């Protein structure tokens, strides 16, 4: 079942691009988090999206937020992708698709492609925004706008 706005973000453990275990409890519930699910490393749309998050990363940090990308690619693929494009944020390997299922990220194109969905989780651990769109580069501006709006409500 897909998560909805207002739901508490689930806890999870995954492996990052360095092969290190990442526990969501270390970040979620302590600061705002942008978690974006994308189909595949080194594809045109996913590369544009990752580079967009990279280019705006300081803006996310200025808002107190952490950015986390998730795909089913291997740790090795993520490491190469991170190094090639100098990505400053966390990439998590979801090779068994457990995180995708946990969040309820839908597949696209008749189930042939993994979906592209961005979640904003506030510092209380509550999902405040979900953006589901194949338009890869739109996710960055939507996420920034959502975080800026939340920071004004505090």
XYZ file of C-alpha atoms in Angstrom:
154
model
C 0.000 0.000 0.000
C 1.369 3.396 -0.990
C 2.308 5.919 1.668
C 0.289 9.126 1.753
C 0.819 12.694 2.909
C 0.442 12.728 6.686
C 1.839 9.201 7.128
C 4.842 8.585 9.327
C 7.880 7.677 7.233
C 8.834 4.031 7.674
C 12.142 2.985 9.209
C 14.516 1.066 6.997
C 18.102 -0.063 6.580
C 19.876 -0.122 3.203
C 23.395 -0.030 1.776
C 24.828 3.207 0.370
C 27.234 3.797 -2.546
C 30.223 3.159 -0.243
C 28.892 -0.230 0.833
C 28.054 1.175 4.276
C 24.867 0.287 6.103
C 22.476 3.260 6.266
C 19.799 3.345 8.972
C 16.991 5.808 8.301
C 16.595 6.381 12.066
C 19.890 8.306 11.995
C 18.275 11.065 9.897
C 14.488 10.687 9.629
C 12.763 12.383 12.537
C 15.800 14.606 13.173
C 15.829 16.842 10.083
C 13.841 17.284 6.865
C 14.631 14.620 4.274
C 14.086 14.425 0.527
C 13.928 10.809 -0.625
C 13.688 10.378 -4.341
C 13.164 7.054 -6.086
C 14.436 6.875 -9.651
C 14.591 4.113 -12.273
C 18.290 3.606 -13.128
C 21.795 5.065 -12.861
C 23.336 6.514 -16.033
C 20.138 6.874 -18.033
C 19.464 10.330 -19.509
C 16.530 11.348 -17.277
C 18.008 9.890 -14.092
C 21.364 11.531 -14.738
C 19.673 14.915 -15.306
C 17.685 14.439 -12.099
C 20.738 13.453 -10.028
C 22.751 16.373 -11.425
C 19.829 18.697 -10.683
C 19.807 17.576 -7.052
C 23.609 17.938 -7.027
C 23.478 21.469 -8.442
C 20.834 22.498 -5.884
C 22.304 20.504 -2.985
C 23.501 23.623 -1.130
C 19.948 24.999 -1.284
C 18.664 21.810 0.356
C 21.403 21.972 3.013
C 20.556 25.651 3.660
C 16.990 24.506 4.391
C 18.354 21.908 6.832
C 17.406 18.985 4.593
C 19.244 15.871 3.478
C 18.789 14.373 0.000
C 18.696 10.609 -0.537
C 18.390 8.905 -3.925
C 17.136 5.320 -4.210
C 17.182 2.907 -7.140
C 17.547 -0.835 -7.590
C 21.075 -0.437 -8.976
C 23.970 -2.199 -7.250
C 26.326 -0.555 -4.780
C 29.032 -0.671 -7.486
C 26.792 1.096 -9.996
C 25.955 3.777 -7.406
C 29.630 4.258 -6.565
C 30.522 4.811 -10.240
C 27.483 7.083 -10.746
C 28.379 9.117 -7.630
C 32.021 9.478 -8.656
C 31.313 10.255 -12.311
C 28.842 13.057 -11.538
C 30.328 14.135 -8.170
C 27.056 13.566 -6.341
C 27.300 14.931 -2.768
C 24.231 13.161 -1.395
C 23.422 9.605 -0.311
C 22.486 6.980 -2.912
C 20.936 3.784 -1.577
C 20.861 0.431 -3.327
C 17.421 -1.172 -3.339
C 18.332 -4.246 -5.393
C 15.630 -6.350 -3.718
C 13.062 -3.525 -4.200
C 12.106 -3.657 -0.498
C 12.243 0.144 -0.116
C 10.134 0.635 -3.232
C 7.526 -1.731 -1.759
C 7.793 -0.140 1.704
C 6.998 3.303 0.266
C 4.526 1.940 -2.295
C 6.312 3.460 -5.294
C 4.301 2.451 -8.371
C 5.797 1.093 -11.583
C 5.254 2.980 -14.836
C 4.699 1.972 -18.455
C 2.663 -1.167 -17.758
C 5.030 -2.248 -14.984
C 8.113 -2.168 -17.222
C 9.842 0.811 -15.557
C 10.330 1.557 -11.878
C 8.464 4.726 -10.908
C 10.015 8.136 -10.249
C 8.632 9.544 -6.986
C 9.975 12.157 -4.554
C 8.947 12.289 -0.890
C 9.486 15.184 1.512
C 9.623 14.079 5.130
C 9.594 16.795 7.785
C 11.824 16.802 10.853
C 9.079 15.057 12.832
C 9.255 12.122 10.393
C 5.931 12.860 8.683
C 5.510 12.781 4.891
C 4.452 16.277 3.832
C 4.766 16.041 0.048
C 4.733 13.325 -2.617
C 5.552 14.122 -6.227
C 5.033 11.305 -8.745
C 6.112 12.288 -12.249
C 8.216 10.963 -15.108
C 9.420 14.566 -15.606
C 12.841 13.990 -14.022
C 14.016 17.583 -13.662
C 10.757 18.887 -12.154
C 11.386 16.960 -8.913
C 14.138 19.328 -7.749
C 12.152 22.592 -7.963
C 9.018 20.964 -6.506
C 11.018 19.577 -3.550
C 12.747 22.918 -2.903
C 9.457 24.816 -3.044
C 7.849 22.360 -0.621
C 10.732 22.649 1.853
C 10.728 26.463 1.632
C 6.990 26.535 2.323
C 7.465 24.262 5.348
C 10.288 26.407 6.719
C 7.985 29.440 6.693
C 5.388 27.552 8.742
C 7.788 26.927 11.637
